[in-house]
């Protein structure tokens, strides 16, 4: 008995209760008493069956991630020891599952003879999201229970399934309709009374045999995993482990799985993904917004503008169960916007990602108006009109006149001064930036921009709304472009220089793809529309030799069939265009730039190191609260590869002295100030410091 693991008797059934808040993770201090309790109960003749249950919000939600990479994770008893002990117990052991049985928690449950769950329980093996694979039998046991194809999908996606689906696929044996522990005790007593031989999952083969005989479907799935892995090791290792479960004897598969886990847990990719797991949770802790600051209630919302952004924001709100009224200037624009939303939802129904009923429910939460007065009782209004200060000010002036007292007034501006927008109202404390990323209903990042006068409970309200929309909110300060777009612009000039100096758009894009980005910067530009950047540059009095020339030729990207690439017959597949290469060569000649072959390493250094440098300046100016917030912005809003943990974590992996040395090198060569190392970056490099708060 300990504080964390306690045992009580219900007749001749022993109930073992784990109480290790917040999520009953399998830390060493929990494993030790659990092992001791189970060992004692196994030899106690008065005990006929055992139930393992958890106190608090959830069943065991996994290994203790903070222990990974430390000696505690390796100390015995480890989770495989616990699983072996459970599986070999000569009396029925039943896992009683509520909340989430995840990772090591599900592995523990799979080593039990039976599983009983409440209807709201969720079960899964999310290790791949941490750059790992299940390391305590998950890949060997789950395929034996639910079949290899379903197991592969669950393990490689990391997504949990609900209790009903788990019952259907035999992952749970019964759903508890009443009190979970009481039902599990009844179930365990009945199994003990039956006295049938206990079947260990390790000895089951009935779902493996058919796939062993016909591997085509399974191998097809493995090929798909490999294709989609994009440089990540974990999904490929996980898929290989499931194949081992089919092909190898159980113990050999178990050993191979453990070896693979140990290899991955020591690697940079898993370190990076674990960093992001904690970073995402850390990002919601905002200075000056303590737990005592309550969000304002948000029951009704408004969105101003039914364009691409406004429509996507309205969908996000509706998806989060929040009713929304969209305001447009004309009936036609409103109809067009609502039509697009309706079409987008129908595409989701056709793809099977939501049901027709769900679509109707979401659409039912969206209505439209052309009259500002209809926004008068909204608790939160998000403006998504043109990125021009006079227009924004006019909109906020009108909002100020009609919005009810206490309503939160948010702007979706991607770079304008939120303080200036707030000053157009009589209530700057209620004004905040809520910067969504396109497509707003898909992208998870939400930059919340706190103005000089924004009230703490307004920040709390934006954070809460973000969570309800299932976004990843990060609070940032006011500056041109905030965190994301400011860092993005620090690399744009170098992209142009690299083109002029001899790299082709496809060479640069390939260097980015090889780095792990989903898309290169020129493919991205063509997708977003080159005219957007052109318009912004013009408003700022800036130029880009190649980008501007392409726009002057009417080459706006995919929407005009031509941009940095050629898109034939409405295809989205970029084809290199000799006309663009000639344009670049001509411009280089005009400017007297010598052309040469540029290695991929140089492309990465000259585009991504300036971003790290800008990130350091952003931290100096306190625009971002911590380096890991910047990593969350970049991995969730711009596709920075998760296996590298975001730009600041990646800089640590590169080594800060190297980053500073190369920045100084390029600063000397190009004179471009984006390379001039920030004082704080130099200081960190010189003192052996690092950006990552938790270099586990
Ligand atoms: N190990 C250590 N700490 C963990 C943890 C784990 N496996 N899972 C969660 N925590 C911590 C979080 O860091 C957070 O700490 P904080 O309050 O100091 O920020 C706290 O537990 C609560 O977690 P949070 O995610 O905020 O709560 P939630 O109720 O939204 O979600 C879970 C609960 C269990 C669904 C979610 O935490 C989760 O998915 N955990 C990871 C599960 C996993 O990957 N398991 C496999 C590990 S190999």
XYZ file of C-alpha atoms and ligand atoms in Angstrom:
744
model
C 0.000 0.000 0.000
C 1.142 3.518 -0.780
C -0.459 6.903 -1.410
C -0.311 6.183 -5.098
C -1.435 2.547 -5.218
C -4.022 1.172 -2.811
C -5.767 -2.205 -2.610
C -9.196 -3.009 -1.203
C -11.355 -6.119 -1.293
C -14.835 -6.552 -2.737
C -15.612 -10.132 -1.694
C -12.864 -12.221 -3.226
C -12.054 -9.642 -5.887
C -9.149 -7.278 -5.147
C -9.480 -3.732 -6.467
C -6.150 -2.016 -7.107
C -6.579 1.768 -7.363
C -3.922 3.967 -8.930
C -3.930 7.599 -7.854
C -1.077 9.476 -9.496
C -2.353 12.901 -10.619
C -2.695 14.622 -13.012
C -3.048 11.764 -15.539
C -1.943 8.616 -13.632
C 1.229 8.412 -15.724
C 3.454 5.365 -15.176
C 6.230 7.105 -13.277
C 8.735 5.043 -11.293
C 7.073 5.997 -8.005
C 3.851 4.468 -9.326
C 5.376 1.402 -11.014
C 7.146 0.250 -7.838
C 4.089 -0.039 -5.539
C 1.903 -1.284 -8.406
C 4.326 -4.116 -9.115
C 4.569 -5.011 -5.438
C 0.771 -5.008 -5.030
C 0.170 -7.164 -8.104
C 2.886 -9.601 -7.128
C 1.368 -10.041 -3.645
C -2.183 -10.421 -4.986
C -1.036 -13.023 -7.512
C -0.024 -15.390 -4.706
C -2.843 -14.512 -2.285
C -5.148 -17.538 -2.280
C -8.010 -15.492 -0.863
C -8.080 -13.358 -4.021
C -9.849 -14.924 -6.987
C -9.662 -12.004 -9.411
C -8.112 -8.528 -9.688
C -9.485 -5.224 -11.005
C -7.112 -2.378 -11.868
C -8.816 1.018 -11.721
C -7.745 4.641 -11.479
C -8.757 7.611 -9.343
C -9.158 11.073 -10.849
C -10.011 12.108 -14.369
C -8.540 9.225 -16.290
C -7.177 5.700 -16.513
C -3.390 5.576 -16.973
C -2.678 8.051 -19.815
C 0.777 6.708 -20.610
C 4.363 6.554 -19.570
C 5.633 9.586 -17.671
C 6.989 11.649 -20.540
C 9.136 13.732 -18.197
C 11.087 10.567 -17.317
C 12.081 9.830 -20.921
C 15.781 10.227 -21.426
C 16.421 9.982 -17.661
C 17.614 7.003 -15.616
C 14.178 6.763 -13.967
C 12.633 5.511 -17.205
C 15.014 2.545 -17.221
C 14.811 1.663 -13.548
C 13.028 -1.615 -12.774
C 10.299 -2.499 -12.552
C 9.694 -1.027 -15.988
C 6.460 -1.257 -17.931
C 7.436 -4.469 -19.753
C 8.073 -6.053 -16.313
C 4.593 -5.008 -15.195
C 3.020 -6.342 -18.398
C 4.722 -9.721 -18.049
C 3.667 -9.981 -14.407
C 0.047 -9.163 -15.300
C -0.126 -11.492 -18.264
C 1.250 -14.399 -16.236
C -1.096 -13.874 -13.297
C -3.057 -17.089 -12.892
C -6.343 -15.365 -12.028
C -8.471 -13.015 -14.115
C -7.159 -9.441 -14.206
C -9.588 -6.788 -15.471
C -8.693 -3.210 -16.431
C -11.478 -0.763 -15.527
C -11.090 2.116 -17.969
C -12.457 5.661 -17.781
C -11.106 8.840 -19.384
C -8.228 7.907 -21.670
C -6.192 4.686 -21.773
C -3.293 5.949 -23.815
C 0.161 4.670 -24.678
C 1.613 2.760 -21.739
C -1.859 2.886 -20.169
C -3.352 0.894 -23.015
C -0.330 -1.406 -23.040
C -0.943 -2.089 -19.361
C -4.611 -2.805 -20.135
C -3.609 -5.107 -23.012
C -1.540 -7.183 -20.612
C -4.679 -7.721 -18.489
C -6.948 -10.592 -19.426
C -10.015 -8.382 -19.864
C -10.962 -4.729 -20.318
C -14.172 -2.999 -19.196
C -14.718 0.649 -20.144
C -17.222 3.440 -19.590
C -19.021 4.645 -22.758
C -17.012 7.906 -22.850
C -13.598 6.195 -22.597
C -11.018 6.632 -25.338
C -8.261 4.153 -26.084
C -5.173 4.626 -28.218
C -1.440 4.395 -28.737
C -0.342 8.027 -29.414
C 3.427 7.402 -29.074
C 4.055 8.248 -32.723
C 3.025 11.837 -31.910
C 6.007 11.933 -29.571
C 8.324 10.488 -32.208
C 8.133 7.032 -30.626
C 6.455 3.707 -31.016
C 4.741 1.808 -28.207
C 7.625 0.157 -26.376
C 5.920 -2.263 -24.017
C 4.139 -4.718 -26.248
C 1.577 -2.412 -27.865
C 2.645 -3.234 -31.406
C 2.743 -6.975 -30.645
C -0.509 -7.216 -28.669
C -2.880 -4.755 -30.353
C -2.764 -6.514 -33.786
C -3.657 -9.813 -32.070
C -6.788 -8.183 -30.617
C -8.120 -5.821 -33.291
C -6.347 -7.265 -36.353
C -3.152 -5.964 -37.983
C -4.754 -3.451 -40.356
C -6.762 -1.659 -37.701
C -3.803 -1.811 -35.299
C -1.538 -0.295 -37.934
C -3.960 2.574 -38.525
C -4.315 3.256 -34.805
C -0.593 3.077 -34.065
C 0.573 5.089 -37.060
C -2.054 7.834 -36.692
C -1.767 7.854 -32.909
C -5.477 8.713 -32.784
C -7.565 7.055 -30.073
C -10.872 5.276 -30.665
C -14.041 5.514 -28.573
C -15.466 2.790 -26.344
C -18.171 1.719 -28.818
C -15.617 1.183 -31.573
C -13.310 -0.541 -29.100
C -16.117 -2.948 -28.188
C -16.829 -3.661 -31.846
C -13.181 -4.427 -32.541
C -12.890 -6.511 -29.326
C -10.398 -4.161 -27.710
C -12.763 -3.949 -24.750
C -14.844 -6.865 -23.548
C -17.709 -4.923 -21.988
C -19.071 -1.413 -21.564
C -19.941 -0.433 -18.004
C -23.421 0.995 -17.952
C -23.487 1.762 -14.225
C -20.619 2.350 -11.806
C -17.400 1.386 -13.594
C -15.565 -0.266 -10.719
C -18.679 -2.098 -9.472
C -19.337 -3.413 -12.987
C -15.695 -4.427 -13.419
C -15.769 -6.266 -10.067
C -18.913 -8.116 -11.157
C -17.287 -8.959 -14.488
C -14.110 -10.201 -12.787
C -16.035 -12.305 -10.254
C -18.043 -13.907 -13.074
C -14.862 -14.761 -14.983
C -13.322 -16.270 -11.857
C -16.486 -18.301 -11.248
C -16.493 -19.609 -14.843
C -13.076 -21.049 -14.148
C -12.211 -21.247 -17.852
C -8.510 -21.208 -18.814
C -7.302 -17.618 -19.194
C -6.332 -16.671 -22.738
C -3.292 -14.428 -22.909
C -3.253 -11.993 -25.828
C 0.284 -13.113 -26.663
C -1.046 -16.607 -27.445
C -3.776 -15.446 -29.847
C -3.258 -15.843 -33.565
C -6.741 -15.914 -35.097
C -6.556 -12.342 -36.456
C -2.929 -12.559 -37.600
C -3.182 -15.795 -39.577
C -5.400 -14.473 -42.422
C -3.108 -11.485 -42.980
C -0.050 -13.734 -42.895
C -1.609 -15.697 -45.733
C -2.643 -12.671 -47.752
C -0.409 -9.676 -47.085
C -1.533 -7.480 -49.986
C -3.887 -5.116 -48.126
C -1.534 -4.831 -45.172
C 1.526 -4.172 -47.340
C -0.482 -1.533 -49.228
C -1.064 0.268 -45.933
C 2.635 0.044 -45.035
C 3.577 1.562 -48.396
C 1.165 4.433 -47.725
C 2.719 5.060 -44.287
C 6.199 5.179 -45.820
C 5.038 7.598 -48.508
C 3.450 9.963 -46.011
C 6.177 9.846 -43.328
C 8.078 12.860 -44.706
C 11.347 12.171 -42.994
C 9.828 11.073 -39.682
C 11.302 7.843 -38.376
C 8.602 6.880 -35.875
C 5.695 5.994 -38.214
C 7.989 3.810 -40.308
C 9.414 2.068 -37.249
C 5.894 1.571 -35.870
C 4.692 0.033 -39.130
C 7.712 -2.287 -39.189
C 6.930 -3.356 -35.632
C 3.350 -4.281 -36.567
C 4.723 -6.331 -39.453
C 7.043 -8.072 -36.959
C 3.989 -8.990 -34.895
C 2.677 -10.938 -37.867
C 5.957 -12.461 -38.980
C 7.928 -13.129 -35.782
C 7.318 -15.217 -32.669
C 5.818 -13.013 -29.920
C 8.958 -12.669 -27.791
C 11.149 -11.797 -30.770
C 8.640 -9.146 -31.886
C 8.595 -7.770 -28.348
C 12.381 -7.506 -28.255
C 12.548 -5.850 -31.666
C 9.883 -3.357 -30.561
C 11.789 -2.508 -27.372
C 15.059 -2.039 -29.291
C 13.316 0.261 -31.741
C 11.738 2.249 -28.881
C 15.118 2.708 -27.186
C 16.648 3.847 -30.458
C 13.854 6.392 -31.066
C 13.648 7.743 -27.521
C 17.325 8.714 -27.690
C 16.965 10.406 -31.078
C 16.573 14.089 -31.895
C 13.173 13.657 -33.563
C 11.527 12.286 -30.446
C 13.244 14.890 -28.279
C 11.840 17.520 -30.623
C 8.323 16.124 -30.522
C 8.370 15.740 -26.734
C 9.516 19.351 -26.551
C 6.477 20.334 -28.648
C 4.112 18.320 -26.431
C 5.117 20.342 -23.368
C 5.503 23.568 -25.378
C 1.864 23.402 -26.487
C 0.706 23.126 -22.884
C 3.154 25.792 -21.685
C 1.911 28.252 -24.326
C -1.457 28.551 -22.591
C 0.232 29.861 -19.432
C 0.308 33.599 -19.987
C 2.002 36.208 -17.817
C -0.589 38.382 -16.118
C -3.425 35.953 -16.873
C -3.486 33.698 -13.826
C -5.958 30.941 -13.038
C -8.046 33.506 -11.125
C -8.769 35.436 -14.348
C -12.056 34.104 -15.732
C -12.879 34.319 -19.430
C -15.970 36.316 -20.333
C -18.868 34.050 -21.366
C -19.078 33.640 -25.154
C -22.446 32.384 -26.360
C -22.934 34.385 -29.559
C -20.290 35.585 -31.971
C -19.968 37.667 -35.091
C -17.491 37.621 -37.975
C -17.060 40.641 -40.214
C -16.230 39.650 -43.784
C -17.332 36.505 -45.626
C -14.193 36.127 -47.743
C -11.791 33.191 -47.469
C -10.581 34.186 -44.006
C -13.940 35.277 -42.592
C -15.631 32.127 -43.896
C -12.923 29.897 -42.415
C -13.148 31.669 -39.044
C -16.944 31.327 -39.009
C -16.556 27.603 -39.753
C -14.043 27.255 -36.897
C -16.503 28.867 -34.483
C -19.391 26.711 -35.721
C -17.192 23.594 -35.508
C -16.511 24.506 -31.887
C -20.256 24.631 -31.202
C -20.409 28.452 -31.077
C -23.225 30.243 -32.981
C -21.946 32.906 -35.393
C -23.411 35.696 -37.503
C -21.406 36.754 -40.554
C -21.628 40.357 -41.675
C -20.987 41.424 -45.276
C -21.444 44.681 -47.127
C -23.764 43.388 -49.849
C -26.270 40.569 -50.237
C -24.252 39.170 -53.152
C -21.001 38.972 -51.175
C -22.862 37.388 -48.273
C -24.548 34.791 -50.504
C -21.204 33.979 -52.098
C -19.520 33.536 -48.711
C -22.296 31.406 -47.240
C -22.352 29.331 -50.450
C -18.622 28.602 -50.124
C -19.052 27.532 -46.502
C -21.895 25.210 -47.433
C -19.815 23.725 -50.277
C -16.803 23.203 -47.978
C -18.928 21.288 -45.478
C -20.415 19.131 -48.228
C -16.909 18.230 -49.411
C -16.162 17.095 -45.828
C -19.307 14.937 -45.885
C -18.297 13.422 -49.257
C -14.849 12.665 -47.859
C -16.438 11.019 -44.839
C -14.764 13.330 -42.325
C -18.140 14.497 -40.934
C -21.688 13.097 -41.169
C -24.535 14.844 -43.006
C -26.206 15.478 -39.631
C -23.035 17.084 -38.290
C -22.840 19.300 -41.387
C -26.434 20.409 -40.857
C -25.767 21.103 -37.182
C -22.712 23.213 -38.026
C -24.482 25.081 -40.817
C -27.363 25.664 -38.404
C -24.988 27.662 -36.201
C -24.080 30.069 -39.022
C -26.262 32.877 -40.286
C -25.633 36.035 -42.258
C -26.526 39.719 -42.212
C -25.664 42.983 -43.920
C -26.674 45.062 -40.903
C -24.200 45.927 -38.118
C -27.103 46.144 -35.663
C -27.427 42.345 -35.853
C -24.065 42.044 -34.096
C -25.264 44.097 -31.124
C -25.721 41.156 -28.771
C -22.548 39.249 -29.749
C -20.077 38.415 -26.953
C -17.155 38.226 -29.377
C -16.804 39.776 -32.832
C -13.867 38.906 -35.099
C -13.097 41.265 -37.952
C -11.645 39.756 -41.157
C -11.752 42.540 -43.756
C -9.036 43.995 -46.050
C -5.581 44.497 -44.558
C -5.722 48.278 -44.753
C -5.586 50.444 -41.668
C -8.256 53.002 -42.725
C -10.737 50.183 -43.442
C -9.957 48.454 -40.139
C -10.438 51.703 -38.240
C -13.761 52.355 -39.914
C -14.978 48.846 -39.036
C -13.895 49.170 -35.399
C -15.520 52.582 -35.144
C -18.807 51.065 -36.310
C -18.399 48.071 -33.995
C -17.752 50.385 -31.066
C -21.038 52.132 -31.757
C -23.190 48.990 -31.715
C -21.426 46.247 -29.697
C -22.804 45.593 -26.213
C -20.667 46.605 -23.218
C -18.106 43.909 -22.410
C -18.097 42.401 -25.906
C -14.624 41.310 -27.022
C -13.655 43.005 -30.287
C -11.004 41.050 -32.194
C -9.100 41.759 -35.361
C -7.717 39.058 -37.620
C -5.019 41.375 -38.950
C -1.845 39.553 -39.911
C 0.575 42.437 -39.443
C -1.140 45.772 -38.652
C -0.790 47.632 -35.343
C -3.454 46.318 -32.957
C -2.941 49.338 -30.651
C -3.836 51.725 -33.475
C -6.934 49.662 -34.300
C -7.906 49.611 -30.608
C -7.535 53.402 -30.465
C -10.331 53.710 -33.038
C -12.729 52.569 -30.302
C -13.731 54.006 -26.946
C -12.829 50.658 -25.304
C -9.255 49.621 -26.171
C -9.161 47.221 -23.199
C -11.732 45.042 -25.018
C -9.757 44.938 -28.266
C -7.403 42.072 -29.140
C -5.842 40.391 -32.168
C -6.982 36.894 -33.116
C -4.800 35.979 -36.062
C -5.955 32.827 -37.855
C -3.980 31.048 -40.556
C -5.361 30.093 -43.924
C -7.366 27.886 -44.377
C -8.693 29.063 -41.014
C -10.991 26.077 -40.501
C -8.040 23.686 -40.941
C -4.895 25.342 -39.567
C -4.531 24.904 -35.816
C -2.470 27.977 -34.962
C -4.144 31.019 -33.438
C -1.839 33.973 -32.702
C -3.535 35.985 -29.975
C -2.164 39.517 -30.073
C -2.312 41.386 -26.807
C -2.381 45.137 -27.240
C -0.943 47.638 -24.777
C -4.353 48.098 -23.174
C -5.929 44.642 -23.676
C -7.531 43.472 -20.404
C -6.370 40.131 -18.923
C -9.881 38.654 -19.054
C -10.082 39.573 -22.742
C -6.924 37.500 -23.310
C -8.475 34.691 -21.245
C -11.617 34.918 -23.411
C -9.614 34.639 -26.641
C -7.667 31.667 -25.211
C -10.875 29.960 -24.177
C -12.524 30.575 -27.562
C -9.359 29.191 -29.205
C -9.553 26.035 -27.132
C -13.242 25.593 -27.962
C -12.344 25.861 -31.658
C -9.637 23.199 -31.049
C -6.930 25.663 -32.024
C -3.450 25.969 -30.576
C -3.400 29.486 -29.138
C -0.168 31.413 -28.587
C -0.219 34.879 -27.027
C 2.144 37.395 -28.668
C 2.782 41.123 -28.506
C 2.313 43.888 -31.063
C 4.923 44.378 -33.794
C 4.820 44.319 -37.574
C 3.801 40.765 -38.562
C 3.781 39.533 -34.940
C 5.814 36.327 -34.470
C 5.013 34.229 -37.539
C 4.917 36.704 -40.405
C 7.752 38.797 -38.974
C 10.058 35.766 -39.006
C 8.759 34.775 -42.431
C 9.680 38.135 -43.909
C 13.210 37.824 -42.523
C 13.877 35.127 -45.086
C 12.113 36.582 -48.155
C 14.932 38.847 -49.314
C 17.431 35.996 -49.178
C 15.158 33.797 -51.287
C 15.315 36.424 -54.024
C 19.109 36.714 -53.683
C 19.525 32.950 -53.930
C 17.521 32.950 -57.178
C 19.641 35.709 -58.659
C 22.875 34.037 -57.556
C 22.043 30.798 -59.339
C 19.566 28.579 -57.435
C 16.386 27.686 -59.328
C 12.961 27.769 -57.612
C 12.856 23.959 -57.767
C 16.317 23.613 -56.191
C 15.297 25.860 -53.326
C 11.950 24.104 -52.895
C 13.717 20.737 -52.944
C 16.092 21.848 -50.171
C 13.020 22.774 -48.093
C 11.234 19.489 -48.856
C 14.358 17.518 -47.930
C 14.505 19.475 -44.675
C 11.004 18.176 -43.931
C 8.729 21.079 -44.902
C 5.489 19.990 -46.579
C 6.125 22.514 -49.350
C 8.887 24.777 -50.586
C 8.540 28.584 -50.347
C 7.881 29.058 -54.072
C 5.260 26.299 -54.230
C 3.731 27.939 -51.177
C 3.789 31.391 -52.784
C 2.118 30.058 -55.918
C -0.557 28.391 -53.804
C -1.291 31.459 -51.677
C -1.151 33.884 -54.630
C 1.916 35.987 -55.436
C -0.221 39.112 -55.728
C -0.778 39.102 -51.948
C 2.907 39.671 -51.172
C 3.143 42.116 -54.100
C 0.318 44.236 -52.668
C 1.886 44.176 -49.198
C 5.296 45.157 -50.583
C 3.773 48.052 -52.486
C 2.014 49.322 -49.373
C 5.344 49.243 -47.532
C 7.343 50.762 -50.403
C 9.344 47.532 -50.762
C 10.322 45.603 -53.884
C 11.322 42.070 -54.870
C 13.056 41.841 -58.234
C 11.731 38.457 -59.342
C 8.459 38.399 -57.389
C 7.422 41.820 -58.708
C 8.413 40.990 -62.302
C 6.297 37.819 -62.231
C 3.290 39.743 -60.939
C 3.752 42.432 -63.580
C 3.525 39.588 -66.129
C 0.184 38.556 -64.566
C 1.763 35.414 -63.085
C -0.009 35.262 -59.722
C 0.519 31.542 -59.082
C -1.879 28.620 -59.282
C -4.935 30.799 -59.775
C -3.548 32.156 -63.067
C -1.944 28.835 -64.095
C 1.516 30.433 -63.852
C 3.730 31.786 -61.089
C 7.202 30.597 -60.155
C 6.023 27.389 -61.841
C 3.718 26.411 -64.652
C 0.403 24.664 -63.878
C -0.974 22.936 -66.948
C -4.701 22.462 -67.525
C -5.781 23.462 -64.035
C -3.382 20.956 -62.443
C -1.898 21.758 -59.032
C 1.357 20.026 -59.931
C 4.162 22.582 -60.338
C 6.261 22.243 -63.495
C 9.540 24.120 -63.869
C 9.098 26.913 -66.417
C 12.005 27.862 -68.732
C 10.448 31.337 -69.065
C 10.961 31.912 -65.313
C 14.531 30.650 -65.427
C 15.230 33.001 -68.314
C 13.653 35.908 -66.441
C 15.868 35.192 -63.431
C 18.995 34.946 -65.595
C 18.135 38.205 -67.388
C 17.580 40.038 -64.106
C 20.855 38.664 -62.705
C 22.695 39.898 -65.782
C 21.043 43.333 -65.525
C 22.133 43.577 -61.897
C 25.614 42.217 -62.601
C 25.178 39.210 -60.297
C 27.538 36.279 -60.963
C 25.650 32.992 -61.061
C 26.923 29.732 -59.578
C 25.687 26.395 -58.287
C 24.334 26.796 -54.768
C 24.454 23.808 -52.380
C 21.372 22.851 -50.341
C 23.212 23.522 -47.092
C 23.748 27.144 -48.096
C 20.067 27.476 -49.015
C 19.053 26.285 -45.557
C 21.581 28.479 -43.745
C 20.676 31.621 -45.625
C 16.918 31.196 -45.256
C 16.409 29.527 -41.880
C 19.213 31.016 -39.773
C 17.810 34.548 -40.280
C 14.521 33.219 -38.914
C 16.266 31.972 -35.783
C 17.984 35.343 -35.490
C 14.678 37.188 -35.826
C 13.220 34.818 -33.223
C 15.968 35.856 -30.807
C 15.129 39.545 -31.412
C 11.440 38.788 -30.857
C 12.361 37.295 -27.482
C 14.544 40.286 -26.599
C 11.597 42.574 -27.323
C 9.275 40.290 -25.325
C 6.936 39.919 -28.307
C 6.945 36.190 -27.538
C 6.957 35.017 -23.942
C 9.308 32.059 -24.409
C 11.295 30.327 -27.188
C 8.942 27.333 -27.171
C 5.997 29.637 -28.053
C 7.839 30.519 -31.268
C 8.262 26.809 -31.993
C 4.519 26.298 -31.544
C 3.771 29.160 -33.953
C 6.020 27.712 -36.633
C 5.075 24.044 -36.340
C 1.324 24.743 -36.231
C 1.012 27.699 -38.586
C 3.727 27.315 -41.210
C 4.574 23.610 -41.461
C 8.001 23.749 -39.801
C 8.862 20.024 -39.503
C 7.755 18.671 -36.119
C 10.692 16.256 -36.105
C 12.938 19.322 -35.749
C 10.844 20.854 -32.966
C 10.415 24.374 -34.391
C 13.081 26.939 -35.343
C 14.390 27.696 -31.844
C 14.660 24.044 -30.801
C 16.278 23.265 -34.147
C 18.813 26.042 -33.570
C 19.801 24.266 -30.346
C 20.238 21.039 -32.304
C 22.371 22.832 -34.872
C 24.467 24.300 -32.058
C 24.172 28.028 -31.299
C 27.911 28.734 -31.776
C 27.606 27.353 -35.322
C 24.467 29.417 -35.986
C 26.217 32.602 -34.835
C 29.386 31.814 -36.802
C 27.418 31.215 -40.032
C 25.242 34.303 -39.494
C 28.397 36.395 -39.119
C 29.851 34.760 -42.207
C 26.782 35.602 -44.334
C 26.519 39.050 -42.839
C 30.089 39.707 -43.931
C 29.420 38.341 -47.424
C 26.034 39.900 -48.175
C 25.796 42.892 -45.857
C 22.162 41.907 -45.296
C 21.157 42.877 -41.758
C 18.951 39.824 -41.315
C 22.246 38.018 -40.677
C 23.564 40.375 -38.025
C 23.407 38.181 -34.914
C 21.076 39.393 -32.161
C 22.883 40.304 -28.944
C 20.985 37.677 -26.944
C 21.810 34.973 -29.476
C 25.515 35.802 -29.301
C 25.350 35.818 -25.530
C 23.620 32.416 -25.370
C 26.116 30.919 -27.810
C 29.071 32.320 -25.901
C 27.860 31.022 -22.537
C 26.868 27.530 -23.712
C 23.158 28.301 -23.249
C 20.228 27.030 -25.273
C 16.703 28.126 -26.195
C 14.924 24.939 -25.190
C 13.480 25.090 -21.719
C 13.271 21.318 -21.346
C 16.149 19.661 -23.194
C 15.017 16.206 -21.960
N 3.568 12.252 -18.748
C 3.831 13.330 -17.984
N 3.009 14.407 -17.892
C 1.868 14.365 -18.598
C 1.525 13.265 -19.411
C 2.426 12.164 -19.466
N 2.163 11.085 -20.191
N 0.337 13.507 -19.982
C -0.066 14.703 -19.539
N 0.857 15.225 -18.700
C 0.771 16.499 -17.969
C 0.705 17.697 -18.908
O 1.996 18.144 -19.254
C -0.053 18.707 -18.064
O 0.863 19.262 -17.167
P 0.731 20.814 -16.727
O -0.617 20.926 -16.086
O 1.881 20.998 -15.810
O 0.848 21.603 -18.002
C -1.019 17.844 -17.263
O -0.475 16.511 -17.298
C -2.430 17.800 -17.831
O -2.347 17.463 -19.209
P -3.261 18.173 -20.316
O -2.871 17.629 -21.629
O -3.218 19.639 -20.131
O -4.711 17.655 -19.864
P -5.943 17.220 -20.745
O -6.970 16.842 -19.768
O -6.221 18.254 -21.788
O -5.479 15.917 -21.550
C -4.492 13.726 -21.883
C -5.173 14.720 -20.886
C -4.080 12.511 -21.083
C -5.473 13.339 -22.980
C -3.270 14.431 -22.519
O -2.481 14.985 -21.500
C -2.383 13.515 -23.316
O -2.665 13.247 -24.458
N -1.258 13.075 -22.705
C -0.238 12.312 -23.391
C -0.650 10.918 -23.605
C 0.473 10.167 -24.288
O 1.038 10.587 -25.253
N 0.761 9.008 -23.719
C 1.779 8.172 -24.267
C 3.066 8.471 -23.619
S 4.277 7.417 -24.312
